[in-house]
mmCIF file with all atom_site columns, C-alpha atoms in Angstrom:
data_model
loop_
_atom_site.group_PDB
_atom_site.id
_atom_site.type_symbol
_atom_site.label_atom_id
_atom_site.label_alt_id
_atom_site.label_comp_id
_atom_site.label_asym_id
_atom_site.label_entity_id
_atom_site.label_seq_id
_atom_site.pdbx_PDB_ins_code
_atom_site.Cartn_x
_atom_site.Cartn_y
_atom_site.Cartn_z
_atom_site.occupancy
_atom_site.B_iso_or_equiv
_atom_site.pdbx_formal_charge
_atom_site.auth_seq_id
_atom_site.auth_comp_id
_atom_site.auth_asym_id
_atom_site.auth_atom_id
_atom_site.pdbx_PDB_model_num
ATOM 1   C CA . UNK C 1 1   ? -0.049 0.069  0.001   1.00 95.00 ? 76  UNK C CA 1
ATOM 2   C CA . UNK C 1 2   ? 1.026  3.649  -0.499  1.00 97.00 ? 77  UNK C CA 1
ATOM 3   C CA . UNK C 1 3   ? 2.878  5.110  2.440   1.00 98.00 ? 78  UNK C CA 1
ATOM 4   C CA . UNK C 1 4   ? 4.037  8.726  2.972   1.00 98.00 ? 79  UNK C CA 1
ATOM 5   C CA . UNK C 1 5   ? 6.139  9.104  6.076   1.00 98.00 ? 80  UNK C CA 1
ATOM 6   C CA . UNK C 1 6   ? 7.164  12.790 7.110   1.00 98.00 ? 81  UNK C CA 1
ATOM 7   C CA . UNK C 1 7   ? 10.204 13.494 9.211   1.00 97.00 ? 82  UNK C CA 1
ATOM 8   C CA . UNK C 1 8   ? 12.249 16.497 10.339  1.00 96.00 ? 83  UNK C CA 1
ATOM 9   C CA . UNK C 1 9   ? 9.811  18.480 12.385  1.00 95.00 ? 84  UNK C CA 1
ATOM 10  C CA . UNK C 1 10  ? 10.605 20.030 15.614  1.00 97.00 ? 85  UNK C CA 1
ATOM 11  C CA . UNK C 1 11  ? 11.107 23.193 17.543  1.00 98.00 ? 86  UNK C CA 1
ATOM 12  C CA . UNK C 1 12  ? 12.898 26.164 16.241  1.00 98.00 ? 87  UNK C CA 1
ATOM 13  C CA . UNK C 1 13  ? 13.162 29.852 17.004  1.00 98.00 ? 88  UNK C CA 1
ATOM 14  C CA . UNK C 1 14  ? 11.610 32.445 15.012  1.00 98.00 ? 89  UNK C CA 1
ATOM 15  C CA . UNK C 1 15  ? 13.936 33.429 12.105  1.00 98.00 ? 90  UNK C CA 1
ATOM 16  C CA . UNK C 1 16  ? 15.372 30.053 11.944  1.00 98.00 ? 91  UNK C CA 1
ATOM 17  C CA . UNK C 1 17  ? 15.355 27.209 9.322   1.00 98.00 ? 92  UNK C CA 1
ATOM 18  C CA . UNK C 1 18  ? 14.032 23.692 9.290   1.00 98.00 ? 93  UNK C CA 1
ATOM 19  C CA . UNK C 1 19  ? 13.759 21.016 6.670   1.00 98.00 ? 94  UNK C CA 1
ATOM 20  C CA . UNK C 1 20  ? 11.123 18.451 6.687   1.00 98.00 ? 95  UNK C CA 1
ATOM 21  C CA . UNK C 1 21  ? 11.114 15.356 4.412   1.00 98.00 ? 96  UNK C CA 1
ATOM 22  C CA . UNK C 1 22  ? 8.543  12.921 3.198   1.00 98.00 ? 97  UNK C CA 1
ATOM 23  C CA . UNK C 1 23  ? 9.552  9.332  2.212   1.00 98.00 ? 98  UNK C CA 1
ATOM 24  C CA . UNK C 1 24  ? 7.230  7.706  -0.365  1.00 98.00 ? 99  UNK C CA 1
ATOM 25  C CA . UNK C 1 25  ? 6.784  3.949  -0.835  1.00 98.00 ? 100 UNK C CA 1
ATOM 26  C CA . UNK C 1 26  ? 4.164  1.592  -2.574  1.00 97.00 ? 101 UNK C CA 1
ATOM 27  C CA . UNK C 1 27  ? 3.804  4.035  -5.711  1.00 97.00 ? 102 UNK C CA 1
ATOM 28  C CA . UNK C 1 28  ? 5.844  4.954  -8.647  1.00 97.00 ? 103 UNK C CA 1
ATOM 29  C CA . UNK C 1 29  ? 7.031  8.061  -7.086  1.00 98.00 ? 104 UNK C CA 1
ATOM 30  C CA . UNK C 1 30  ? 8.361  9.648  -10.291 1.00 97.00 ? 105 UNK C CA 1
ATOM 31  C CA . UNK C 1 31  ? 4.952  9.586  -11.757 1.00 97.00 ? 106 UNK C CA 1
ATOM 32  C CA . UNK C 1 32  ? 3.130  11.390 -8.930  1.00 98.00 ? 107 UNK C CA 1
ATOM 33  C CA . UNK C 1 33  ? 2.960  15.173 -8.139  1.00 98.00 ? 108 UNK C CA 1
ATOM 34  C CA . UNK C 1 34  ? 3.699  15.988 -4.503  1.00 98.00 ? 109 UNK C CA 1
ATOM 35  C CA . UNK C 1 35  ? 2.591  18.615 -2.145  1.00 98.00 ? 110 UNK C CA 1
ATOM 36  C CA . UNK C 1 36  ? 2.783  20.037 1.317   1.00 98.00 ? 111 UNK C CA 1
ATOM 37  C CA . UNK C 1 37  ? -0.054 21.123 3.427   1.00 98.00 ? 112 UNK C CA 1
ATOM 38  C CA . UNK C 1 38  ? -0.330 22.265 7.090   1.00 98.00 ? 113 UNK C CA 1
ATOM 39  C CA . UNK C 1 39  ? -2.872 22.488 9.808   1.00 98.00 ? 114 UNK C CA 1
ATOM 40  C CA . UNK C 1 40  ? -2.474 25.065 12.561  1.00 96.00 ? 115 UNK C CA 1
ATOM 41  C CA . UNK C 1 41  ? -4.118 24.810 15.904  1.00 91.00 ? 116 UNK C CA 1
ATOM 42  C CA . UNK C 1 42  ? -7.691 25.921 15.597  1.00 94.00 ? 117 UNK C CA 1
ATOM 43  C CA . UNK C 1 43  ? -7.537 26.371 11.840  1.00 96.00 ? 118 UNK C CA 1
ATOM 44  C CA . UNK C 1 44  ? -8.373 24.621 8.658   1.00 96.00 ? 119 UNK C CA 1
ATOM 45  C CA . UNK C 1 45  ? -5.797 22.625 6.616   1.00 96.00 ? 120 UNK C CA 1
ATOM 46  C CA . UNK C 1 46  ? -4.066 24.833 3.993   1.00 97.00 ? 121 UNK C CA 1
ATOM 47  C CA . UNK C 1 47  ? -2.159 24.327 0.981   1.00 98.00 ? 122 UNK C CA 1
ATOM 48  C CA . UNK C 1 48  ? 1.699  25.201 1.319   1.00 98.00 ? 123 UNK C CA 1
ATOM 49  C CA . UNK C 1 49  ? 3.495  24.053 -1.681  1.00 98.00 ? 124 UNK C CA 1
ATOM 50  C CA . UNK C 1 50  ? 3.524  21.501 -4.773  1.00 98.00 ? 125 UNK C CA 1
ATOM 51  C CA . UNK C 1 51  ? 5.837  20.315 -7.197  1.00 98.00 ? 126 UNK C CA 1
ATOM 52  C CA . UNK C 1 52  ? 5.305  18.297 -10.459 1.00 97.00 ? 127 UNK C CA 1
ATOM 53  C CA . UNK C 1 53  ? 6.432  14.770 -10.891 1.00 97.00 ? 128 UNK C CA 1
ATOM 54  C CA . UNK C 1 54  ? 9.554  15.884 -12.801 1.00 96.00 ? 129 UNK C CA 1
ATOM 55  C CA . UNK C 1 55  ? 10.309 18.739 -10.446 1.00 96.00 ? 130 UNK C CA 1
ATOM 56  C CA . UNK C 1 56  ? 10.160 21.211 -13.125 1.00 96.00 ? 131 UNK C CA 1
ATOM 57  C CA . UNK C 1 57  ? 7.307  23.325 -11.845 1.00 97.00 ? 132 UNK C CA 1
ATOM 58  C CA . UNK C 1 58  ? 6.479  24.461 -8.400  1.00 97.00 ? 133 UNK C CA 1
ATOM 59  C CA . UNK C 1 59  ? 3.650  26.422 -6.751  1.00 97.00 ? 134 UNK C CA 1
ATOM 60  C CA . UNK C 1 60  ? 3.631  28.212 -3.398  1.00 98.00 ? 135 UNK C CA 1
ATOM 61  C CA . UNK C 1 61  ? 0.981  29.676 -1.215  1.00 98.00 ? 136 UNK C CA 1
ATOM 62  C CA . UNK C 1 62  ? 1.472  33.458 -0.716  1.00 98.00 ? 137 UNK C CA 1
ATOM 63  C CA . UNK C 1 63  ? 2.076  33.075 2.809   1.00 97.00 ? 138 UNK C CA 1
ATOM 64  C CA . UNK C 1 64  ? 5.274  31.163 2.318   1.00 98.00 ? 139 UNK C CA 1
ATOM 65  C CA . UNK C 1 65  ? 6.564  32.379 -1.095  1.00 98.00 ? 140 UNK C CA 1
ATOM 66  C CA . UNK C 1 66  ? 10.190 33.446 -0.898  1.00 97.00 ? 141 UNK C CA 1
ATOM 67  C CA . UNK C 1 67  ? 10.665 31.717 2.500   1.00 98.00 ? 142 UNK C CA 1
ATOM 68  C CA . UNK C 1 68  ? 9.939  27.972 1.694   1.00 98.00 ? 143 UNK C CA 1
ATOM 69  C CA . UNK C 1 69  ? 11.389 25.825 -1.202  1.00 98.00 ? 144 UNK C CA 1
ATOM 70  C CA . UNK C 1 70  ? 9.881  22.516 -2.224  1.00 98.00 ? 145 UNK C CA 1
ATOM 71  C CA . UNK C 1 71  ? 12.160 19.909 -3.889  1.00 98.00 ? 146 UNK C CA 1
ATOM 72  C CA . UNK C 1 72  ? 12.262 16.203 -4.667  1.00 98.00 ? 147 UNK C CA 1
ATOM 73  C CA . UNK C 1 73  ? 14.577 13.397 -5.232  1.00 98.00 ? 148 UNK C CA 1
ATOM 74  C CA . UNK C 1 74  ? 13.141 10.732 -7.535  1.00 98.00 ? 149 UNK C CA 1
ATOM 75  C CA . UNK C 1 75  ? 15.986 8.337  -6.876  1.00 98.00 ? 150 UNK C CA 1
ATOM 76  C CA . UNK C 1 76  ? 15.394 8.522  -3.080  1.00 98.00 ? 151 UNK C CA 1
ATOM 77  C CA . UNK C 1 77  ? 11.575 8.709  -3.496  1.00 98.00 ? 152 UNK C CA 1
ATOM 78  C CA . UNK C 1 78  ? 11.622 11.687 -1.236  1.00 98.00 ? 153 UNK C CA 1
ATOM 79  C CA . UNK C 1 79  ? 10.039 15.236 -1.390  1.00 98.00 ? 154 UNK C CA 1
ATOM 80  C CA . UNK C 1 80  ? 11.476 17.999 0.941   1.00 98.00 ? 155 UNK C CA 1
ATOM 81  C CA . UNK C 1 81  ? 10.253 21.391 2.151   1.00 98.00 ? 156 UNK C CA 1
ATOM 82  C CA . UNK C 1 82  ? 13.048 23.659 3.137   1.00 98.00 ? 157 UNK C CA 1
ATOM 83  C CA . UNK C 1 83  ? 11.456 26.428 5.402   1.00 98.00 ? 158 UNK C CA 1
ATOM 84  C CA . UNK C 1 84  ? 13.565 29.588 6.148   1.00 98.00 ? 159 UNK C CA 1
ATOM 85  C CA . UNK C 1 85  ? 12.863 32.721 7.942   1.00 98.00 ? 160 UNK C CA 1
ATOM 86  C CA . UNK C 1 86  ? 10.202 30.961 10.077  1.00 98.00 ? 161 UNK C CA 1
ATOM 87  C CA . UNK C 1 87  ? 7.542  32.766 11.969  1.00 97.00 ? 162 UNK C CA 1
ATOM 88  C CA . UNK C 1 88  ? 5.416  31.709 14.919  1.00 97.00 ? 163 UNK C CA 1
ATOM 89  C CA . UNK C 1 89  ? 2.453  31.799 12.506  1.00 96.00 ? 164 UNK C CA 1
ATOM 90  C CA . UNK C 1 90  ? 4.279  28.799 10.602  1.00 98.00 ? 165 UNK C CA 1
ATOM 91  C CA . UNK C 1 91  ? 3.449  26.586 13.681  1.00 98.00 ? 166 UNK C CA 1
ATOM 92  C CA . UNK C 1 92  ? 1.486  23.599 12.486  1.00 98.00 ? 167 UNK C CA 1
ATOM 93  C CA . UNK C 1 93  ? 1.440  20.034 11.511  1.00 98.00 ? 168 UNK C CA 1
ATOM 94  C CA . UNK C 1 94  ? 2.948  19.709 8.121   1.00 98.00 ? 169 UNK C CA 1
ATOM 95  C CA . UNK C 1 95  ? 1.459  16.853 5.895   1.00 98.00 ? 170 UNK C CA 1
ATOM 96  C CA . UNK C 1 96  ? 2.783  15.655 2.624   1.00 98.00 ? 171 UNK C CA 1
ATOM 97  C CA . UNK C 1 97  ? 0.374  14.447 -0.132  1.00 98.00 ? 172 UNK C CA 1
ATOM 98  C CA . UNK C 1 98  ? 0.546  12.689 -3.490  1.00 98.00 ? 173 UNK C CA 1
ATOM 99  C CA . UNK C 1 99  ? -1.567 12.837 -6.621  1.00 97.00 ? 174 UNK C CA 1
ATOM 100 C CA . UNK C 1 100 ? -1.301 11.479 -10.047 1.00 96.00 ? 175 UNK C CA 1
ATOM 101 C CA . UNK C 1 101 ? -3.317 14.478 -11.267 1.00 95.00 ? 176 UNK C CA 1
ATOM 102 C CA . UNK C 1 102 ? -1.704 17.888 -10.984 1.00 91.00 ? 177 UNK C CA 1
ATOM 103 C CA . UNK C 1 103 ? -5.167 19.539 -10.869 1.00 88.00 ? 178 UNK C CA 1
ATOM 104 C CA . UNK C 1 104 ? -5.764 17.878 -7.505  1.00 92.00 ? 179 UNK C CA 1
ATOM 105 C CA . UNK C 1 105 ? -2.524 18.154 -5.854  1.00 93.00 ? 180 UNK C CA 1
ATOM 106 C CA . UNK C 1 106 ? -3.234 21.500 -4.224  1.00 92.00 ? 181 UNK C CA 1
ATOM 107 C CA . UNK C 1 107 ? -7.046 20.642 -3.446  1.00 91.00 ? 182 UNK C CA 1
ATOM 108 C CA . UNK C 1 108 ? -7.837 17.012 -2.888  1.00 91.00 ? 183 UNK C CA 1
ATOM 109 C CA . UNK C 1 109 ? -4.776 14.815 -3.286  1.00 96.00 ? 184 UNK C CA 1
ATOM 110 C CA . UNK C 1 110 ? -5.281 11.063 -3.019  1.00 96.00 ? 185 UNK C CA 1
ATOM 111 C CA . UNK C 1 111 ? -2.698 10.036 -0.508  1.00 97.00 ? 186 UNK C CA 1
ATOM 112 C CA . UNK C 1 112 ? -1.527 11.652 2.704   1.00 98.00 ? 187 UNK C CA 1
ATOM 113 C CA . UNK C 1 113 ? 1.016  11.118 5.244   1.00 98.00 ? 188 UNK C CA 1
ATOM 114 C CA . UNK C 1 114 ? 0.402  11.265 9.049   1.00 97.00 ? 189 UNK C CA 1
ATOM 115 C CA . UNK C 1 115 ? 2.072  14.656 9.562   1.00 97.00 ? 190 UNK C CA 1
ATOM 116 C CA . UNK C 1 116 ? 5.018  16.055 11.551  1.00 98.00 ? 191 UNK C CA 1
ATOM 117 C CA . UNK C 1 117 ? 4.765  18.987 14.073  1.00 98.00 ? 192 UNK C CA 1
ATOM 118 C CA . UNK C 1 118 ? 6.758  22.104 13.333  1.00 98.00 ? 193 UNK C CA 1
ATOM 119 C CA . UNK C 1 119 ? 6.707  24.600 16.291  1.00 98.00 ? 194 UNK C CA 1
ATOM 120 C CA . UNK C 1 120 ? 8.134  28.143 15.915  1.00 98.00 ? 195 UNK C CA 1
ATOM 121 C CA . UNK C 1 121 ? 8.767  30.074 19.210  1.00 97.00 ? 196 UNK C CA 1
ATOM 122 C CA . UNK C 1 122 ? 8.928  33.802 19.293  1.00 93.00 ? 197 UNK C CA 1
#
């Protein structure tokens, strides 16, 4: 079965950096578009970033543009989210997701990971 396993979350001070990773198995990774979402306490889940299966195209939410970078390694079957200039408002559980349709990766992807907690202290 498809498994997406996030890692790399933790506690960081405001202004700091963190990289989270998502290892995929049970699917042909290079055929899937990947995305990151987050859910902050008391808020709805929101889209953060996505990357096409080839890695050529990336899309970001306005709130993270210029601070976060999504990338992927199709040999290691892993997608990354590099987060710089972190703010307390970035505190959330971060989830990776996979979809074979790019039209769905930012809205309703088929597969989800279990999430990893990122906490930014002020």
